[in-house]
PDB file of C-alpha atoms in Angstrom:
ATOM      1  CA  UNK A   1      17.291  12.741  11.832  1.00 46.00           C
ATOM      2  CA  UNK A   2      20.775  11.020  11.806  1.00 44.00           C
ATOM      3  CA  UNK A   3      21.941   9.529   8.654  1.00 39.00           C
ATOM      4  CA  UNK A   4      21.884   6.181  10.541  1.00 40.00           C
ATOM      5  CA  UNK A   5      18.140   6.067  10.807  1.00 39.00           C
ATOM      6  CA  UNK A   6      17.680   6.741   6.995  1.00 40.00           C
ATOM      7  CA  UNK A   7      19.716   3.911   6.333  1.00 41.00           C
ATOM      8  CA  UNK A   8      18.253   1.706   9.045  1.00 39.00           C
ATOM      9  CA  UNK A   9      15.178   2.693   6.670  1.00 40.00           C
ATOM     10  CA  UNK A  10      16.209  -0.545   4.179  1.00 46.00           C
ATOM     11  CA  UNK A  11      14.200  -0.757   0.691  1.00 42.00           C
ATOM     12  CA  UNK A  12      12.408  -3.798   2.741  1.00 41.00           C
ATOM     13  CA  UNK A  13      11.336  -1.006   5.356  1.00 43.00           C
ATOM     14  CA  UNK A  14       9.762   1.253   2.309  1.00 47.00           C
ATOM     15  CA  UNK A  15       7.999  -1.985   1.171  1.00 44.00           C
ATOM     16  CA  UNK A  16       6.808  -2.649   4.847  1.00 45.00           C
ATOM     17  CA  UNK A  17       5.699   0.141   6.029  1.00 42.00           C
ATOM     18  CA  UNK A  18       1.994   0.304   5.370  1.00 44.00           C
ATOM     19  CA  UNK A  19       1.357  -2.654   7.062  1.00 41.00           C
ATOM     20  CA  UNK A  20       2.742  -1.833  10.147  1.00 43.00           C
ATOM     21  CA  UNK A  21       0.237   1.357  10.133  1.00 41.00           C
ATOM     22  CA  UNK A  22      -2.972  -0.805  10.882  1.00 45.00           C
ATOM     23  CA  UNK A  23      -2.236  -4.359  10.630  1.00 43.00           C
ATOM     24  CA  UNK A  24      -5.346  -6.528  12.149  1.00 43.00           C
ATOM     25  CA  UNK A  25      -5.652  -9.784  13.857  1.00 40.00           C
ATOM     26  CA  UNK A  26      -7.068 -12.630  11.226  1.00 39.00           C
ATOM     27  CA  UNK A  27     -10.559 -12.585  12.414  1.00 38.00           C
ATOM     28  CA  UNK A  28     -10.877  -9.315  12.755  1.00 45.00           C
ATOM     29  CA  UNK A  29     -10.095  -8.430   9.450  1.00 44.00           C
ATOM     30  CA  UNK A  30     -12.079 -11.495   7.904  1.00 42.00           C
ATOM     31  CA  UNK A  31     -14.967  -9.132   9.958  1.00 40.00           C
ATOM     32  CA  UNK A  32     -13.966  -6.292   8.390  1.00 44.00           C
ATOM     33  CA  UNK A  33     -14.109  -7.465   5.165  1.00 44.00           C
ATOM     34  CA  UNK A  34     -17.267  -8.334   5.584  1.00 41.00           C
ATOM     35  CA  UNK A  35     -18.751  -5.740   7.097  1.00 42.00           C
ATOM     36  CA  UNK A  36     -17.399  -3.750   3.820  1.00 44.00           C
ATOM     37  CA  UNK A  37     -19.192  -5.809   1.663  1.00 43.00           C
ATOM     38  CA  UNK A  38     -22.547  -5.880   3.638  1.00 39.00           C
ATOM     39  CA  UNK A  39     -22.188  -1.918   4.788  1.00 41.00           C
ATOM     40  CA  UNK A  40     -21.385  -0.581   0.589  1.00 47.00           C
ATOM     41  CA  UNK A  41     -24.772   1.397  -0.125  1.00 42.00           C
ATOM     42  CA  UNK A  42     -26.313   0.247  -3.301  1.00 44.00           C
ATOM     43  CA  UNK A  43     -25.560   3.752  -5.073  1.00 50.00           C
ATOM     44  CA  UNK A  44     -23.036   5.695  -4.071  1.00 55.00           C
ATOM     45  CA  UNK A  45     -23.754   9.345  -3.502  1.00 62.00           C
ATOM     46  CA  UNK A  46     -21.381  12.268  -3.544  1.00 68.00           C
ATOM     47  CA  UNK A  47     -19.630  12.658  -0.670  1.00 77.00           C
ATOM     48  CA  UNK A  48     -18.933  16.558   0.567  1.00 87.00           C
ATOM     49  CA  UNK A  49     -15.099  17.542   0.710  1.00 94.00           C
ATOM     50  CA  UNK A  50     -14.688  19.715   3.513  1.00 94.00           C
ATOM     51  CA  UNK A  51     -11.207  20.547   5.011  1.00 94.00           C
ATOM     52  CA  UNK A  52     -13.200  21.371   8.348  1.00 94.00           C
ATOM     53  CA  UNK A  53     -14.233  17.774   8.715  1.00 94.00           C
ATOM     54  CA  UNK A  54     -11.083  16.470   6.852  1.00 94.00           C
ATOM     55  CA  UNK A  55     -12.538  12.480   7.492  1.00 93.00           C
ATOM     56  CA  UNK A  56     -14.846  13.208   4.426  1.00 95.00           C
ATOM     57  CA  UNK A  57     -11.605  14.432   2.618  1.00 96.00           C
ATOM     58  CA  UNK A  58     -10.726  10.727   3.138  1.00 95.00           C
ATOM     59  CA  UNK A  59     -14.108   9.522   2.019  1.00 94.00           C
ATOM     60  CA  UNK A  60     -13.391  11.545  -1.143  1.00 96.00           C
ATOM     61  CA  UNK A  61     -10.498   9.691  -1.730  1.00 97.00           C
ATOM     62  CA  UNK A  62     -11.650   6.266  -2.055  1.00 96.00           C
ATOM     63  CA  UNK A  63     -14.497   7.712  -4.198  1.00 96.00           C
ATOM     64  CA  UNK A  64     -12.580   9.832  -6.759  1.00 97.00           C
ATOM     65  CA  UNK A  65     -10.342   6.338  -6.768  1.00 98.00           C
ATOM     66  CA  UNK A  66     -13.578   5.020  -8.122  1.00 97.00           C
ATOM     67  CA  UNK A  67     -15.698   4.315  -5.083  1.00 96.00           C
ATOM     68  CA  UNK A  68     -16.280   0.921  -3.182  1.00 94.00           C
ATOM     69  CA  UNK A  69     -19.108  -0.355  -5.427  1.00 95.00           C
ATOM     70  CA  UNK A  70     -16.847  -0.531  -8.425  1.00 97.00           C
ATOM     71  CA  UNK A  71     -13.878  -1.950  -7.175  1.00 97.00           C
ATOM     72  CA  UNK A  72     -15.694  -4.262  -5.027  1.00 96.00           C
ATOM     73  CA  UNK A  73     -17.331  -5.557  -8.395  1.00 98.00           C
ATOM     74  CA  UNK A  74     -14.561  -5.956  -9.806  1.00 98.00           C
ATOM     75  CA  UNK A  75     -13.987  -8.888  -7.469  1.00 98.00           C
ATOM     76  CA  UNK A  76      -9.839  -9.132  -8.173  1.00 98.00           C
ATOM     77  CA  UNK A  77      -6.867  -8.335  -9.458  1.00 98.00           C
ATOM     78  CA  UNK A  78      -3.903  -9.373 -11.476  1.00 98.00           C
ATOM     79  CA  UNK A  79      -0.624  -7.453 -12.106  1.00 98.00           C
ATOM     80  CA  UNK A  80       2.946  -7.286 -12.439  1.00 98.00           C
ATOM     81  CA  UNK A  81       5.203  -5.384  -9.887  1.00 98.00           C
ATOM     82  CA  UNK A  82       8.476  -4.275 -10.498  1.00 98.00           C
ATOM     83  CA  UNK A  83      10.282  -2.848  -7.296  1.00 97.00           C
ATOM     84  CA  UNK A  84      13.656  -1.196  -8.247  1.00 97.00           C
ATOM     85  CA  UNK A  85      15.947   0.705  -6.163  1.00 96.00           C
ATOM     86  CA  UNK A  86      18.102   3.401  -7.580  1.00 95.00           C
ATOM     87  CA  UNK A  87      21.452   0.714  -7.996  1.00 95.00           C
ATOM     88  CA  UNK A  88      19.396  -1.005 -10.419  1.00 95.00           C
ATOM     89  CA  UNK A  89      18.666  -4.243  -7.815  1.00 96.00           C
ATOM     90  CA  UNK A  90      14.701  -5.300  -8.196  1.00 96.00           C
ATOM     91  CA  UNK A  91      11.943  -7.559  -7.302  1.00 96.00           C
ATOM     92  CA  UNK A  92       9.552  -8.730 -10.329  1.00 97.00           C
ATOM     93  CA  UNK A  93       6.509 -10.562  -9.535  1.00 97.00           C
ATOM     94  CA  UNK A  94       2.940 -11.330 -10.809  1.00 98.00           C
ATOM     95  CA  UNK A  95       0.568 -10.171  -8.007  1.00 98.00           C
ATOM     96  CA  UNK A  96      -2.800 -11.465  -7.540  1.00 98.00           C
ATOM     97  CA  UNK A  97      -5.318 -10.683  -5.056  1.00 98.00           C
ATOM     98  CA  UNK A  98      -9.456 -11.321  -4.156  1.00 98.00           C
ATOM     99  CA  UNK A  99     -10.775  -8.569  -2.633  1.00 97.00           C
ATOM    100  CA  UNK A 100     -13.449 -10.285  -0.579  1.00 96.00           C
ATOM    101  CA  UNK A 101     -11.170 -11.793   2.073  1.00 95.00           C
ATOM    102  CA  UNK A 102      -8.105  -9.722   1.115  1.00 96.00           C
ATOM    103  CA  UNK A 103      -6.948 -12.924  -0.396  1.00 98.00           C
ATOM    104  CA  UNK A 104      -2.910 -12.557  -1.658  1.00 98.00           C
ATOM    105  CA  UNK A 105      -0.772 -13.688  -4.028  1.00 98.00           C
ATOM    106  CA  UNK A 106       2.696 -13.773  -6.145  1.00 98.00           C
ATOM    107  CA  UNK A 107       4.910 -15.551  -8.380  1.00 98.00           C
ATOM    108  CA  UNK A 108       8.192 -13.815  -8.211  1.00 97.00           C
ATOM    109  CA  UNK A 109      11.434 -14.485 -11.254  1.00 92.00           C
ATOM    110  CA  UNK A 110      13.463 -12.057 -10.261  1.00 95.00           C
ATOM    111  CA  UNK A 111      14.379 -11.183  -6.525  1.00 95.00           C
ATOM    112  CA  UNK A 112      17.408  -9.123  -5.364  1.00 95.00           C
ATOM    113  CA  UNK A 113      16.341  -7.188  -2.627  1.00 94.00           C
ATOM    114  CA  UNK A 114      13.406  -8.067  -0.507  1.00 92.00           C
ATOM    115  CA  UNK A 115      12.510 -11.966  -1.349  1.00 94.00           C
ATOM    116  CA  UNK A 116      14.785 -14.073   0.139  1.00 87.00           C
ATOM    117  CA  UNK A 117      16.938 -16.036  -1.011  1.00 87.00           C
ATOM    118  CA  UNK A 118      18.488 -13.951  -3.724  1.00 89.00           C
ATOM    119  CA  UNK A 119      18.071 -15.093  -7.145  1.00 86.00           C
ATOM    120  CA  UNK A 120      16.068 -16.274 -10.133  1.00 87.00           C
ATOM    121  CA  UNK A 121      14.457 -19.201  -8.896  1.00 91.00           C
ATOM    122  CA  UNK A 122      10.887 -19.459  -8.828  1.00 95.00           C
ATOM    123  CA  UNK A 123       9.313 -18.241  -5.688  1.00 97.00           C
ATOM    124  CA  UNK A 124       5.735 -18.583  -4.548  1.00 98.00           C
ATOM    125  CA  UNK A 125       4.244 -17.008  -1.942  1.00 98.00           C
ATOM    126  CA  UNK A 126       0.342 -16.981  -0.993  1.00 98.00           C
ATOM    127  CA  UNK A 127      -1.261 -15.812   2.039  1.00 98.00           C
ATOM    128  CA  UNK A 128      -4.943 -17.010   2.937  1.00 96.00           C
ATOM    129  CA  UNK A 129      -6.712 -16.437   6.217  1.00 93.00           C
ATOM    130  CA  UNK A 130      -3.890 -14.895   7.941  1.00 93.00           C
ATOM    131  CA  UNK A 131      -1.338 -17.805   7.027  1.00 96.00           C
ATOM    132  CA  UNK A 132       1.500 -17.281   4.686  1.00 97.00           C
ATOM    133  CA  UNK A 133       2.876 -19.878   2.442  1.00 97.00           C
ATOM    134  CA  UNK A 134       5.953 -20.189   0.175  1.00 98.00           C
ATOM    135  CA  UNK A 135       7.305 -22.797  -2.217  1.00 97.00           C
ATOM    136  CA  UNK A 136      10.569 -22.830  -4.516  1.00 96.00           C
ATOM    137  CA  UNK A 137      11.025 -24.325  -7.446  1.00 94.00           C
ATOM    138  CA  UNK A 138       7.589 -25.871  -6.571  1.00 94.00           C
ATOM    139  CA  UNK A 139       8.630 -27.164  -3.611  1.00 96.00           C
ATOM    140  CA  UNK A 140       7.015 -25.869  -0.162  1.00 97.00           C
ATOM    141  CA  UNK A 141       9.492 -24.339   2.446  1.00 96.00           C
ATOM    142  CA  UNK A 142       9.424 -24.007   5.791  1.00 95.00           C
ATOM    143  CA  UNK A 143      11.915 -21.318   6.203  1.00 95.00           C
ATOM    144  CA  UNK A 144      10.970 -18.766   9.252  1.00 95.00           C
ATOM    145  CA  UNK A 145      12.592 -15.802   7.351  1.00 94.00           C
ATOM    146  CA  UNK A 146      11.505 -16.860   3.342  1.00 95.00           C
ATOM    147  CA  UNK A 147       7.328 -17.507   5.932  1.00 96.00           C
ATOM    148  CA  UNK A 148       8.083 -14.118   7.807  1.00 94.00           C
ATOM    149  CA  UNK A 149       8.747 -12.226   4.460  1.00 93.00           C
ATOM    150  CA  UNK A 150       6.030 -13.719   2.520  1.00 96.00           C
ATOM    151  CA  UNK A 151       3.383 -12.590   5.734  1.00 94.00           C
ATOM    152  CA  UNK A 152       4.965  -9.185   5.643  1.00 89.00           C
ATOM    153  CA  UNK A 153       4.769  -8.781   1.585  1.00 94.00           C
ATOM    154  CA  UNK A 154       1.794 -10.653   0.934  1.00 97.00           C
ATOM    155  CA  UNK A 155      -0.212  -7.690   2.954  1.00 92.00           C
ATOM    156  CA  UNK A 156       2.098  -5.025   2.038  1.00 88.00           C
ATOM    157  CA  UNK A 157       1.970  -5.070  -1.126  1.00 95.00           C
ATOM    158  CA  UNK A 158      -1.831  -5.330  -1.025  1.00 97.00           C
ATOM    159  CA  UNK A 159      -2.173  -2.269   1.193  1.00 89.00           C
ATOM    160  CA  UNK A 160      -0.329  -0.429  -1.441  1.00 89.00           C
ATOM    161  CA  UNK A 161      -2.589  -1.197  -4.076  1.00 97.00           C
ATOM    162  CA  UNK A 162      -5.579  -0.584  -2.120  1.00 96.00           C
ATOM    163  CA  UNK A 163      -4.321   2.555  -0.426  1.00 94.00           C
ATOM    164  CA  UNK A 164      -6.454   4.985  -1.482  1.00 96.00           C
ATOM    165  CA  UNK A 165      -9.617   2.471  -0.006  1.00 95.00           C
ATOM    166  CA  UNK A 166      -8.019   1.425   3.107  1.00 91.00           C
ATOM    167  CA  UNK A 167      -5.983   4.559   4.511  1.00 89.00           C
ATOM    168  CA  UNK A 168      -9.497   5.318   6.303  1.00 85.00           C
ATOM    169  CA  UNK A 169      -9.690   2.078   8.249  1.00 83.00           C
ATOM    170  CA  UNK A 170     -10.519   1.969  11.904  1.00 81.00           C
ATOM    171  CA  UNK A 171      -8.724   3.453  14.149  1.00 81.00           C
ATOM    172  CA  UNK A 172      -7.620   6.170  11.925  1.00 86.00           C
ATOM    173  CA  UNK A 173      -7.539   9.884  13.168  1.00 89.00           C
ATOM    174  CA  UNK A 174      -6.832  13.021  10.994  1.00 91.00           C
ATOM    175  CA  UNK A 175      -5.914  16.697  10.994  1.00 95.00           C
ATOM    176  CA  UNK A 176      -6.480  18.932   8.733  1.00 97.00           C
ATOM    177  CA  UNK A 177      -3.470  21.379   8.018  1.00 97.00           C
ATOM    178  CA  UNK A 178      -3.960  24.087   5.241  1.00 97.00           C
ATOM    179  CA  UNK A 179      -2.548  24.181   2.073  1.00 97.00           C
ATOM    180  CA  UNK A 180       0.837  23.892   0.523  1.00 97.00           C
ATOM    181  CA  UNK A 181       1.709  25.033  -2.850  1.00 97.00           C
ATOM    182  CA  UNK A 182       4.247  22.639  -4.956  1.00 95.00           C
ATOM    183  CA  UNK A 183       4.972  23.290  -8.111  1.00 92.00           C
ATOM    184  CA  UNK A 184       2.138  25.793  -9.043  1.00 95.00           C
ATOM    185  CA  UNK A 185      -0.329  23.491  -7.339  1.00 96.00           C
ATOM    186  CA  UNK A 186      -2.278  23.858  -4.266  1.00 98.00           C
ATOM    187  CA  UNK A 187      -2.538  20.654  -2.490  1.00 98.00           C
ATOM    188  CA  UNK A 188      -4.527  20.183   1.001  1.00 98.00           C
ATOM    189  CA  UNK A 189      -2.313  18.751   3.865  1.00 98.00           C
ATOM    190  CA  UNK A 190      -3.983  15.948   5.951  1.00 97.00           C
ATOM    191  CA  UNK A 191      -2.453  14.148   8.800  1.00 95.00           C
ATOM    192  CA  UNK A 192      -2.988  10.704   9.364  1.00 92.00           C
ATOM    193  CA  UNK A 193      -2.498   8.774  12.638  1.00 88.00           C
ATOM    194  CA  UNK A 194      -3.762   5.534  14.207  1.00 80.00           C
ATOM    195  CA  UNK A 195      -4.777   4.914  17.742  1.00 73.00           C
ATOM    196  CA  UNK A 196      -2.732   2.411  19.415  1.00 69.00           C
ATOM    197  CA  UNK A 197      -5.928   1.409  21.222  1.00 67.00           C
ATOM    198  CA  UNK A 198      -7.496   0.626  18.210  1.00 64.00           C
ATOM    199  CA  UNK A 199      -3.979  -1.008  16.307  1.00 60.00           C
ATOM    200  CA  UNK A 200      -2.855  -2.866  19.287  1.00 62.00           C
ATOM    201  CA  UNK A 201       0.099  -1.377  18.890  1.00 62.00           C
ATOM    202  CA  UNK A 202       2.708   1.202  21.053  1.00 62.00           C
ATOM    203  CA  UNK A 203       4.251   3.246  17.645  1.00 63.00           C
ATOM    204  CA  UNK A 204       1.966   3.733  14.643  1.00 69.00           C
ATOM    205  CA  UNK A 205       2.803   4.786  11.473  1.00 75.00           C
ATOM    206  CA  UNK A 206       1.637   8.857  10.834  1.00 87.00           C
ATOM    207  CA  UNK A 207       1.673  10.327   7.220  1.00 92.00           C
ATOM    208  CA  UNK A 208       0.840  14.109   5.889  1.00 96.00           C
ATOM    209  CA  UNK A 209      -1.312  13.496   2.794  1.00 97.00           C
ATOM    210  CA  UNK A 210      -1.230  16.131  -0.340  1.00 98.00           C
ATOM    211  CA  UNK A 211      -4.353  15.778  -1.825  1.00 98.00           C
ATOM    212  CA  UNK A 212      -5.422  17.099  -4.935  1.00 98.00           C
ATOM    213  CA  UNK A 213      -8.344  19.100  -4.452  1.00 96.00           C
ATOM    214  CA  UNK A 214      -9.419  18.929  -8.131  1.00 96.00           C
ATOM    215  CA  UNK A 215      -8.973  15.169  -8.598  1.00 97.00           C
ATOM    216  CA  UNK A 216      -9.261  14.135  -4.726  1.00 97.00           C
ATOM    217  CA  UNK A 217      -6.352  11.917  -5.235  1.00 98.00           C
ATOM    218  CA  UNK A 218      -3.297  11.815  -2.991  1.00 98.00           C
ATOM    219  CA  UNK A 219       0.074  13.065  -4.708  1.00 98.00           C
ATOM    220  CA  UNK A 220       2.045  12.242  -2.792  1.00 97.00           C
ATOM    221  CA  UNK A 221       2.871  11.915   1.268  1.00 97.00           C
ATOM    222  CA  UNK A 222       5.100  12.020   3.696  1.00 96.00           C
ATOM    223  CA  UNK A 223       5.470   9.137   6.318  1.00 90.00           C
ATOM    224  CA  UNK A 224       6.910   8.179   9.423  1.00 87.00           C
ATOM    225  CA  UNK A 225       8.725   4.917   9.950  1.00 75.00           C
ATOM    226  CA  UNK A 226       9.023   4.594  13.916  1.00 76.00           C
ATOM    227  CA  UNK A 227      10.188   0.528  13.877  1.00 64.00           C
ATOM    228  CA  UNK A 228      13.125   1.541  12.245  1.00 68.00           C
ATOM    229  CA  UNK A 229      13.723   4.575  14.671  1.00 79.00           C
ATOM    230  CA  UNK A 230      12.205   7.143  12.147  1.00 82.00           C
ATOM    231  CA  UNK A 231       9.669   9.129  14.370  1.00 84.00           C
ATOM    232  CA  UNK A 232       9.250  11.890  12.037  1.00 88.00           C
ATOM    233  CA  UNK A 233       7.287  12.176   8.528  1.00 91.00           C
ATOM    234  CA  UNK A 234      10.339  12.570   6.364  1.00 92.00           C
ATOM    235  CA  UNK A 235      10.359   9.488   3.766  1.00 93.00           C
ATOM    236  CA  UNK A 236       8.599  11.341   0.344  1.00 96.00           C
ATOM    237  CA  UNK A 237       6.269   9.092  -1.542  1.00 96.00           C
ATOM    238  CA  UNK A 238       5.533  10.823  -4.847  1.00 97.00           C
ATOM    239  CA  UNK A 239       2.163   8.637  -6.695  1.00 98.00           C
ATOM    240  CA  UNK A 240       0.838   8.618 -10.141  1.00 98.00           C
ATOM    241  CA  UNK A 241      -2.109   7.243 -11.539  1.00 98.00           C
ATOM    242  CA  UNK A 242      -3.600   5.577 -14.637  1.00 98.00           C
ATOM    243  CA  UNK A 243      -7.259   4.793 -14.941  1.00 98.00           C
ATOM    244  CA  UNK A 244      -8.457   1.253 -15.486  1.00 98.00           C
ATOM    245  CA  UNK A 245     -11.940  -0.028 -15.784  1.00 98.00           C
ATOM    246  CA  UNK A 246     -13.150   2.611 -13.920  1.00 98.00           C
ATOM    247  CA  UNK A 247     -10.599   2.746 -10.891  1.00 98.00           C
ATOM    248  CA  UNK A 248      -7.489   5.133 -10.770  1.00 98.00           C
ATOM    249  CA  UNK A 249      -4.955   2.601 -10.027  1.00 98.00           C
ATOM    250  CA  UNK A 250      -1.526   3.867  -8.630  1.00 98.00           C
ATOM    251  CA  UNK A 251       0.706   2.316 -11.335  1.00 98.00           C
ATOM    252  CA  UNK A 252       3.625   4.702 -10.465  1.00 98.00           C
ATOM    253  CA  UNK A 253       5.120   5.191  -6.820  1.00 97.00           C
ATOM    254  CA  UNK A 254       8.258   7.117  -6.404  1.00 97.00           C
ATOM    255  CA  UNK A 255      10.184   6.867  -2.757  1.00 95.00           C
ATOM    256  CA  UNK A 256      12.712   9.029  -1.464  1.00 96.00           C
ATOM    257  CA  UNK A 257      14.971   9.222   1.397  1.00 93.00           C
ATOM    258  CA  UNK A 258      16.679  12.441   2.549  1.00 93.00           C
ATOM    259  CA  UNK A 259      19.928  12.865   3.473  1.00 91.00           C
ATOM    260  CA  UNK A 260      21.623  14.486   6.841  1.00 88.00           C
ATOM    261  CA  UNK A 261      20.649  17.462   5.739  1.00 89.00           C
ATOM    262  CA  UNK A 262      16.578  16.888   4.988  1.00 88.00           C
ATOM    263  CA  UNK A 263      17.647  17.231   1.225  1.00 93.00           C
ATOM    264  CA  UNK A 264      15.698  14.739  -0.686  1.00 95.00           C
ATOM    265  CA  UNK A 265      17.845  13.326  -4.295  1.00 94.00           C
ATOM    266  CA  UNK A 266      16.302  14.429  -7.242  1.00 92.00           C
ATOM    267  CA  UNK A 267      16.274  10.933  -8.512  1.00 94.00           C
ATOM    268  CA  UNK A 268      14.133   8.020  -6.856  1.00 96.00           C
ATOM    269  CA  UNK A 269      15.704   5.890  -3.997  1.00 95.00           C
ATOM    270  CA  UNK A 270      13.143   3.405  -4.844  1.00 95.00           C
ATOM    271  CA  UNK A 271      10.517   2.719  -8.388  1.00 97.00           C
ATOM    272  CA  UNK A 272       7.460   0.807  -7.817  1.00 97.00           C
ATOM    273  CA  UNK A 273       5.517   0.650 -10.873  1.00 98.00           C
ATOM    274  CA  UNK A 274       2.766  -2.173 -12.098  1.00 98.00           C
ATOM    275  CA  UNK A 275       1.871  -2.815 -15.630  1.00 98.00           C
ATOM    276  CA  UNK A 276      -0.538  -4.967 -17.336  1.00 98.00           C
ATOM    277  CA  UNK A 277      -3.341  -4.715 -14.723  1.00 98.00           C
ATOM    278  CA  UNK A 278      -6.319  -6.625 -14.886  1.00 98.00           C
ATOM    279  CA  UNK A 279      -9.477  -6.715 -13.265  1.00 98.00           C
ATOM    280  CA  UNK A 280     -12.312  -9.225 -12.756  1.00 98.00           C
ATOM    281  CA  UNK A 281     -10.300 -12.640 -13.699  1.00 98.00           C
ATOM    282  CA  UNK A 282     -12.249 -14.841 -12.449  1.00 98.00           C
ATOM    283  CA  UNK A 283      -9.898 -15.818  -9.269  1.00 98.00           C
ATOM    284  CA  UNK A 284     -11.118 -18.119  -6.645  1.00 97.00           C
ATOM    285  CA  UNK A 285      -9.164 -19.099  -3.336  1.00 96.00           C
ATOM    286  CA  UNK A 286      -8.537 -22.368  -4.168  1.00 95.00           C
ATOM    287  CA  UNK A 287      -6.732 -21.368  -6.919  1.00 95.00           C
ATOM    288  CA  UNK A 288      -4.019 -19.303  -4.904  1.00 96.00           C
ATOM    289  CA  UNK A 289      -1.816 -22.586  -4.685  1.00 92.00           C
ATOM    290  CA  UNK A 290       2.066 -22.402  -4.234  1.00 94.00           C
TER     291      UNK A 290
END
């Protein structure tokens, strides 16, 4: 990996990246959303972890996260985000999303690196039924680039809330890969790719998973990021988690970029943590105005 294609690997790129794994077409994931909410079992049951069928290691993981039923009860969620790199620049919004519909929000007062343009104004964005939406200073815009980042972040920054739910979507294939020991703790590896049948799309996304096999949590991974020329899994996502009403939310994401060399820094290229989370607030799609 040249040095080139790390830095071709912006702070926007680390925020994108998810989405480009499995993004859907509008009406398939308004299908998909409701096939989750008509296909979640009345009680869940334990699900069997077994590294030789490694798709009910990723069944494990949306249940130790708390399991469908609960989150799905839960109906929404409200937040703030704070997105920092390491030379202090940062994004700070109030996210808000409705889970039935994968409904998105966010009112951002600080944006230096990925909402456009720079500044403290007040920026909107909202994206409902596939269509983003943006407004300054409570004004609407039509701005392709302020519309094309507000389509990207909107779902991006919902995928990365829901991860630990939505990394076994359709089209997903895994590989189980045996154990790795990191700091006194035995993790189990799991690869996970996307078929381009399924995605619509030529290069997918591919990430090695580390997941706990006490909690059944994810760690941390390791993920591709072949739209910016980065083929191989060598961006480092370290997670943390705090629980909240019954779901372990991850409130702490740590990104890091290797050098040249493969060396990763032993600070944080890039902080992602969310505070003040709330659940259940009563949202309603009408109310996701700009």
């Amino acid at each position: 990996m040249k040095t080139s294609q790390i830095i071709k690997a912006t702070m926007l790129s680390l925020c994108l990246v998810l989405i480009c794994c499995n993004q859907k077409k509008e009406s398939d994931t308004a299908t998909e959303t409701k096939k989750t909410e008509e296909t979640i079992p009345p009680k869940e049951k334990e699900i069997t972890y077994d590294v030789n069928q490694p798709k009910t290691i990723i069944k494990a993981i949306a249940q130790a996260s708390g399991g469908w039923n609960t989150l799905w009860n839960l109906k929404d969620v409200e937040y703030t985000y704070t997105y920092e790199q390491a030379d202090g620049k940062k994004d700070v919004s109030i996210e808000r999303y409705i889970f039935d519909g994968e409904y998105s929000w966010a009112k951002y007062t600080t944006h230096q690196v990925n909402v456009l343009p720079e500044g403290d104004q007040s920026i909107i964005q909202n994206y409902t039924k596939g269509k983003a939406s943006v407004s300054m200073d409570g004004k609407e815009v039509a701005d392709e680039k302020m519309l094309g980042t507000a389509d990207f972040l909107r779902q991006v920054n919902y995928y990365w809330f829901m991860m630990n739910f939505k990394i076994g979507d359709p089209g997903t294939t895994y590989e189980y890969l045996g154990q790795e020991t990191l700091d006194g703790k035995t993790y189990d590896k799991v690869t996970v790719t996307y078929d381009p049948q399924k995605t619509g799309k030529e290069a997918n996304d591919a990430y090695i998973l580390y997941v706990n096999p006490d909690t059944k949590l994810i760690d941390q991974f390791y993920f591709s990021l072949p739209a910016w020329g980065i083929n191989e899994t060598v961006l480092l996502m370290k997670v943390k988690y705090t629980e909240i009403d019954g779901i372990q939310v991850p409130t702490h994401r740590y990104a890091y970029i290797p050098d040249d060399k493969g060396q990763f820094p032993e600070e944080p290229s890039l902080s992602e943590i969310s505070t003040d989370v709330k659940f259940n607030n009563g949202f309603k799609p009408e109310g996701f105005k700009i």
